[in-house]
Amino acid sequence: MTRAELLKSPDYWKARIQISLYNCAESFMKRTRRNRKQLAEHLGVSSGYVTQLLNGDYDHKLSKLTELSLAFGYVPSIEFIPIEQYIVNEQGVCIANLPMASEYHLYNEKFGNKTCLRDMQPWEVTTNQKGAA
């Protein structure tokens, strides 16, 4: 399976979300010095549920993921990115000559005519107003 094929797999993204939630739970437990039993008490769930959560043995609704992330002290943030753009971002490929480059015209104009996404700092994508009218 190629990386591009993997990125189109719903199971891949589900696993990434589960890993992210696990990392939030682990960080919360370390930060608040709680064990699994205390985490269960904090969440108002059984110890078995916490075990399932930490083992990635679940498939929650969005509302439950939101509830859990907030309970761990994290704001849920979901971003929808075209697969092709994600692949380009991941590989650090220059986008100026790709078929989808026209979609980035405003992006390039707003962020100082940078044509390589790898040249962007992470915060520039959401906060940089350079070149904005």
XYZ file of C-alpha atoms in Angstrom, residues 6 25 35 64 87 98 100 103 123:
9
model
C -3.029 4.762 3.193
C -5.530 10.912 28.249
C -4.129 6.516 37.691
C -18.200 11.720 22.894
C 0.409 14.572 0.676
C 0.827 21.137 -9.584
C -4.190 22.134 -7.852
C -6.373 26.749 -5.369
C 1.384 29.376 12.778
